[in-house]
PDB file of N, CA and C in Angstrom:
ATOM      1  N   MET H   3      24.027 -54.240 -19.000  1.00  0.00           N
ATOM      2  CA  MET H   3      25.074 -53.523 -18.554  1.00  0.00           C
ATOM      3  C   MET H   3      25.231 -53.430 -17.011  1.00  0.00           C
ATOM      4  N   THR H   4      26.478 -53.927 -16.514  1.00  0.00           N
ATOM      5  CA  THR H   4      26.739 -54.046 -15.023  1.00  0.00           C
ATOM      6  C   THR H   4      27.726 -52.988 -14.794  1.00  0.00           C
ATOM      7  N   ILE H   5      27.526 -52.374 -13.657  1.00  0.00           N
ATOM      8  CA  ILE H   5      28.543 -51.321 -13.113  1.00  0.00           C
ATOM      9  C   ILE H   5      29.102 -51.948 -11.856  1.00  0.00           C
ATOM     10  N   LYS H   6      30.360 -51.907 -12.090  1.00  0.00           N
ATOM     11  CA  LYS H   6      31.196 -52.585 -10.793  1.00  0.00           C
ATOM     12  C   LYS H   6      31.798 -51.158 -10.111  1.00  0.00           C
ATOM     13  N   ILE H   7      31.403 -51.554  -8.678  1.00  0.00           N
ATOM     14  CA  ILE H   7      32.001 -50.397  -7.920  1.00  0.00           C
ATOM     15  C   ILE H   7      32.649 -51.183  -6.782  1.00  0.00           C
ATOM     16  N   SER H   8      33.991 -50.300  -6.375  1.00  0.00           N
ATOM     17  CA  SER H   8      34.587 -51.028  -5.407  1.00  0.00           C
ATOM     18  C   SER H   8      33.928 -50.582  -4.085  1.00  0.00           C
ATOM     19  N   SER H   9      34.277 -51.371  -3.039  1.00  0.00           N
ATOM     20  CA  SER H   9      33.956 -50.916  -1.662  1.00  0.00           C
ATOM     21  C   SER H   9      34.420 -49.667  -1.272  1.00  0.00           C
ATOM     22  N   LYS H  10      35.547 -49.329  -1.665  1.00  0.00           N
ATOM     23  CA  LYS H  10      36.099 -48.094  -1.153  1.00  0.00           C
ATOM     24  C   LYS H  10      35.326 -46.749  -1.998  1.00  0.00           C
ATOM     25  N   GLU H  11      34.937 -46.995  -3.200  1.00  0.00           N
ATOM     26  CA  GLU H  11      34.258 -46.075  -3.871  1.00  0.00           C
ATOM     27  C   GLU H  11      32.680 -45.978  -3.326  1.00  0.00           C
ATOM     28  N   LEU H  12      32.302 -47.184  -3.007  1.00  0.00           N
ATOM     29  CA  LEU H  12      31.068 -46.990  -2.592  1.00  0.00           C
ATOM     30  C   LEU H  12      30.741 -46.411  -1.107  1.00  0.00           C
ATOM     31  N   SER H  13      31.759 -46.612  -0.235  1.00  0.00           N
ATOM     32  CA  SER H  13      31.951 -46.110   1.090  1.00  0.00           C
ATOM     33  C   SER H  13      31.766 -44.461   0.927  1.00  0.00           C
ATOM     34  N   SER H  14      32.757 -44.017   0.052  1.00  0.00           N
ATOM     35  CA  SER H  14      33.019 -42.626  -0.312  1.00  0.00           C
ATOM     36  C   SER H  14      31.683 -41.878  -0.869  1.00  0.00           C
ATOM     37  N   ILE H  15      30.890 -42.611  -1.569  1.00  0.00           N
ATOM     38  CA  ILE H  15      29.641 -41.966  -2.150  1.00  0.00           C
ATOM     39  C   ILE H  15      28.707 -42.021  -0.932  1.00  0.00           C
ATOM     40  N   VAL H  16      28.834 -42.774  -0.105  1.00  0.00           N
ATOM     41  CA  VAL H  16      27.724 -42.984   1.104  1.00  0.00           C
ATOM     42  C   VAL H  16      28.180 -41.853   2.133  1.00  0.00           C
ATOM     43  N   VAL H  17      29.593 -41.600   2.324  1.00  0.00           N
ATOM     44  CA  VAL H  17      30.019 -40.759   3.150  1.00  0.00           C
ATOM     45  C   VAL H  17      29.694 -39.427   2.738  1.00  0.00           C
ATOM     46  N   TYR H  18      30.002 -38.971   1.467  1.00  0.00           N
ATOM     47  CA  TYR H  18      29.807 -37.703   0.841  1.00  0.00           C
ATOM     48  C   TYR H  18      28.113 -37.439   0.677  1.00  0.00           C
ATOM     49  N   GLY H  19      27.390 -38.505   0.550  1.00  0.00           N
ATOM     50  CA  GLY H  19      26.051 -38.242   0.488  1.00  0.00           C
ATOM     51  C   GLY H  19      25.482 -38.026   1.851  1.00  0.00           C
ATOM     52  N   PHE H  20      26.125 -38.509   2.895  1.00  0.00           N
ATOM     53  CA  PHE H  20      25.622 -38.344   4.063  1.00  0.00           C
ATOM     54  C   PHE H  20      26.084 -36.852   4.684  1.00  0.00           C
ATOM     55  N   LEU H  21      27.223 -36.589   4.351  1.00  0.00           N
ATOM     56  CA  LEU H  21      27.726 -35.034   4.630  1.00  0.00           C
ATOM     57  C   LEU H  21      27.027 -34.149   3.821  1.00  0.00           C
ATOM     58  N   GLY H  22      26.545 -34.367   2.767  1.00  0.00           N
ATOM     59  CA  GLY H  22      25.795 -33.479   1.905  1.00  0.00           C
ATOM     60  C   GLY H  22      24.460 -33.257   2.679  1.00  0.00           C
ATOM     61  N   ASN H  23      23.910 -34.441   3.277  1.00  0.00           N
ATOM     62  CA  ASN H  23      22.415 -34.194   3.879  1.00  0.00           C
ATOM     63  C   ASN H  23      22.759 -33.308   5.095  1.00  0.00           C
ATOM     64  N   ILE H  24      23.919 -33.551   5.821  1.00  0.00           N
ATOM     65  CA  ILE H  24      24.096 -32.873   7.227  1.00  0.00           C
ATOM     66  C   ILE H  24      24.314 -31.321   6.723  1.00  0.00           C
ATOM     67  N   ILE H  25      25.135 -30.960   5.683  1.00  0.00           N
ATOM     68  CA  ILE H  25      25.409 -29.797   5.405  1.00  0.00           C
ATOM     69  C   ILE H  25      24.186 -29.026   4.817  1.00  0.00           C
ATOM     70  N   GLY H  26      23.367 -29.585   3.953  1.00  0.00           N
ATOM     71  CA  GLY H  26      21.978 -29.128   3.619  1.00  0.00           C
ATOM     72  C   GLY H  26      21.044 -28.985   4.808  1.00  0.00           C
ATOM     73  N   GLY H  27      21.232 -29.717   5.707  1.00  0.00           N
ATOM     74  CA  GLY H  27      20.252 -29.488   6.941  1.00  0.00           C
ATOM     75  C   GLY H  27      20.774 -28.370   7.627  1.00  0.00           C
ATOM     76  N   LEU H  28      22.007 -28.120   7.885  1.00  0.00           N
ATOM     77  CA  LEU H  28      22.635 -27.020   8.726  1.00  0.00           C
ATOM     78  C   LEU H  28      22.308 -25.770   7.931  1.00  0.00           C
ATOM     79  N   ASP H  29      22.494 -25.883   6.682  1.00  0.00           N
ATOM     80  CA  ASP H  29      22.203 -24.624   5.966  1.00  0.00           C
ATOM     81  C   ASP H  29      20.927 -24.074   6.030  1.00  0.00           C
ATOM     82  N   LYS H  30      19.803 -24.926   6.000  1.00  0.00           N
ATOM     83  CA  LYS H  30      18.351 -24.751   6.295  1.00  0.00           C
ATOM     84  C   LYS H  30      18.291 -23.969   7.694  1.00  0.00           C
ATOM     85  N   GLU H  31      18.887 -24.637   8.487  1.00  0.00           N
ATOM     86  CA  GLU H  31      18.765 -24.018  10.050  1.00  0.00           C
ATOM     87  C   GLU H  31      19.387 -22.913  10.139  1.00  0.00           C
ATOM     88  N   LEU H  32      20.594 -22.583   9.429  1.00  0.00           N
ATOM     89  CA  LEU H  32      21.138 -21.325   9.682  1.00  0.00           C
ATOM     90  C   LEU H  32      20.443 -20.317   8.839  1.00  0.00           C
ATOM     91  N   SER H  33      19.606 -20.516   7.834  1.00  0.00           N
ATOM     92  CA  SER H  33      18.760 -19.672   7.319  1.00  0.00           C
ATOM     93  C   SER H  33      17.703 -19.222   8.175  1.00  0.00           C
ATOM     94  N   LYS H  34      17.170 -20.237   8.997  1.00  0.00           N
ATOM     95  CA  LYS H  34      15.870 -19.858   9.861  1.00  0.00           C
ATOM     96  C   LYS H  34      16.605 -18.820  10.727  1.00  0.00           C
ATOM     97  N   ILE H  35      17.741 -19.206  11.442  1.00  0.00           N
ATOM     98  CA  ILE H  35      18.299 -18.614  12.550  1.00  0.00           C
ATOM     99  C   ILE H  35      18.657 -17.072  11.693  1.00  0.00           C
ATOM    100  N   GLU H  36      19.120 -16.816  10.647  1.00  0.00           N
ATOM    101  CA  GLU H  36      19.251 -15.727  10.204  1.00  0.00           C
ATOM    102  C   GLU H  36      17.929 -14.828  10.134  1.00  0.00           C
ATOM    103  N   GLN H  37      16.921 -15.342   9.809  1.00  0.00           N
ATOM    104  CA  GLN H  37      15.715 -14.649   9.643  1.00  0.00           C
ATOM    105  C   GLN H  37      15.171 -14.358  11.074  1.00  0.00           C
ATOM    106  N   GLU H  38      15.452 -15.097  11.987  1.00  0.00           N
ATOM    107  CA  GLU H  38      14.990 -14.674  13.317  1.00  0.00           C
ATOM    108  C   GLU H  38      15.790 -13.548  13.841  1.00  0.00           C
ATOM    109  N   LEU H  39      17.127 -13.476  13.697  1.00  0.00           N
ATOM    110  CA  LEU H  39      17.994 -12.491  13.940  1.00  0.00           C
ATOM    111  C   LEU H  39      17.619 -11.070  13.482  1.00  0.00           C
ATOM    112  N   GLU H  40      17.205 -11.140  12.108  1.00  0.00           N
ATOM    113  CA  GLU H  40      16.718  -9.932  11.221  1.00  0.00           C
ATOM    114  C   GLU H  40      15.656  -9.367  11.923  1.00  0.00           C
ATOM    115  N   LYS H  41      14.684 -10.344  12.481  1.00  0.00           N
ATOM    116  CA  LYS H  41      13.447 -10.006  13.238  1.00  0.00           C
ATOM    117  C   LYS H  41      13.534  -9.234  14.754  1.00  0.00           C
ATOM    118  N   VAL H  42      14.728 -10.020  15.345  1.00  0.00           N
ATOM    119  CA  VAL H  42      14.939  -9.208  16.599  1.00  0.00           C
ATOM    120  C   VAL H  42      15.717  -7.896  16.508  1.00  0.00           C
ATOM    121  N   ARG H  43      16.697  -7.923  15.397  1.00  0.00           N
ATOM    122  CA  ARG H  43      17.245  -6.673  15.001  1.00  0.00           C
ATOM    123  C   ARG H  43      16.389  -5.470  14.631  1.00  0.00           C
ATOM    124  N   GLY H  44      15.298  -5.888  13.914  1.00  0.00           N
ATOM    125  CA  GLY H  44      14.219  -4.798  13.683  1.00  0.00           C
ATOM    126  C   GLY H  44      13.671  -4.383  14.932  1.00  0.00           C
ATOM    127  N   CYS H  45      13.355  -5.183  15.886  1.00  0.00           N
ATOM    128  CA  CYS H  45      12.495  -4.793  17.129  1.00  0.00           C
ATOM    129  C   CYS H  45      13.510  -4.013  17.778  1.00  0.00           C
ATOM    130  N   ILE H  46      14.602  -4.357  17.894  1.00  0.00           N
ATOM    131  CA  ILE H  46      15.644  -3.451  18.570  1.00  0.00           C
ATOM    132  C   ILE H  46      15.685  -2.136  18.099  1.00  0.00           C
ATOM    133  N   ILE H  47      16.048  -2.117  16.953  1.00  0.00           N
ATOM    134  CA  ILE H  47      15.928  -0.748  16.241  1.00  0.00           C
ATOM    135  C   ILE H  47      14.600   0.011  16.323  1.00  0.00           C
ATOM    136  N   ASP H  48      13.584  -0.434  16.203  1.00  0.00           N
ATOM    137  CA  ASP H  48      12.147   0.126  16.420  1.00  0.00           C
ATOM    138  C   ASP H  48      12.075   0.632  17.908  1.00  0.00           C
ATOM    139  N   GLY H  49      12.767  -0.137  18.942  1.00  0.00           N
ATOM    140  CA  GLY H  49      12.742   0.183  20.257  1.00  0.00           C
ATOM    141  C   GLY H  49      13.399   1.315  20.470  1.00  0.00           C
ATOM    142  N   ILE H  50      14.807   1.220  20.127  1.00  0.00           N
ATOM    143  CA  ILE H  50      15.616   2.494  20.149  1.00  0.00           C
ATOM    144  C   ILE H  50      15.054   3.844  19.597  1.00  0.00           C
ATOM    145  N   ASP H  51      14.313   3.526  18.411  1.00  0.00           N
ATOM    146  CA  ASP H  51      13.831   4.628  17.994  1.00  0.00           C
ATOM    147  C   ASP H  51      12.716   5.432  18.528  1.00  0.00           C
ATOM    148  N   LYS H  52      11.859   4.493  19.252  1.00  0.00           N
ATOM    149  CA  LYS H  52      10.832   4.965  20.102  1.00  0.00           C
ATOM    150  C   LYS H  52      11.315   5.673  21.320  1.00  0.00           C
ATOM    151  N   VAL H  53      12.405   4.955  21.943  1.00  0.00           N
ATOM    152  CA  VAL H  53      13.074   5.592  23.328  1.00  0.00           C
ATOM    153  C   VAL H  53      13.618   7.139  22.865  1.00  0.00           C
ATOM    154  N   ILE H  54      14.231   7.217  21.574  1.00  0.00           N
ATOM    155  CA  ILE H  54      14.995   8.450  21.168  1.00  0.00           C
ATOM    156  C   ILE H  54      13.672   9.458  20.910  1.00  0.00           C
ATOM    157  N   ALA H  55      12.533   8.917  20.255  1.00  0.00           N
ATOM    158  CA  ALA H  55      11.470   9.924  20.132  1.00  0.00           C
ATOM    159  C   ALA H  55      10.842  10.221  21.302  1.00  0.00           C
ATOM    160  N   GLY H  56      10.841   9.466  22.294  1.00  0.00           N
ATOM    161  CA  GLY H  56      10.311   9.960  23.612  1.00  0.00           C
ATOM    162  C   GLY H  56      11.083  10.928  24.469  1.00  0.00           C
ATOM    163  N   VAL H  57      12.565  10.687  24.371  1.00  0.00           N
ATOM    164  CA  VAL H  57      13.458  11.691  24.981  1.00  0.00           C
ATOM    165  C   VAL H  57      13.731  12.991  24.336  1.00  0.00           C
ATOM    166  N   MET H  58      13.796  12.928  23.005  1.00  0.00           N
ATOM    167  CA  MET H  58      14.212  14.134  22.273  1.00  0.00           C
ATOM    168  C   MET H  58      12.993  14.912  21.965  1.00  0.00           C
ATOM    169  N   PRO H  59      12.930  16.106  22.119  1.00  0.00           N
ATOM    170  CA  PRO H  59      11.633  16.947  22.011  1.00  0.00           C
ATOM    171  C   PRO H  59      11.531  17.144  20.443  1.00  0.00           C
ATOM    172  N   CYS H  60      10.385  17.030  19.843  1.00  0.00           N
ATOM    173  CA  CYS H  60      10.092  17.330  18.523  1.00  0.00           C
ATOM    174  C   CYS H  60      10.193  18.984  18.335  1.00  0.00           C
ATOM    175  N   LYS H  61      11.059  19.044  17.328  1.00  0.00           N
ATOM    176  CA  LYS H  61      11.056  20.616  16.839  1.00  0.00           C
ATOM    177  C   LYS H  61       9.967  20.794  15.704  1.00  0.00           C
ATOM    178  N   PRO H  62       9.244  22.057  16.129  1.00  0.00           N
ATOM    179  CA  PRO H  62       8.126  22.429  15.104  1.00  0.00           C
ATOM    180  C   PRO H  62       8.736  22.972  13.839  1.00  0.00           C
TER     181      PRO H  62
END
């Protein structure tokens, strides 16, 4: 069985495969960045909570 593919079809397969790899790689990088931003956000919120706790007197 022989499958014939035109050069236009072959180039579109190659281009879409290449774009798929780029998009997949960007998605992984964006996921890593999102995780790092969540860590930074947590640290900022913890720092603000500590400042507020140090400024506001505790009520018995």
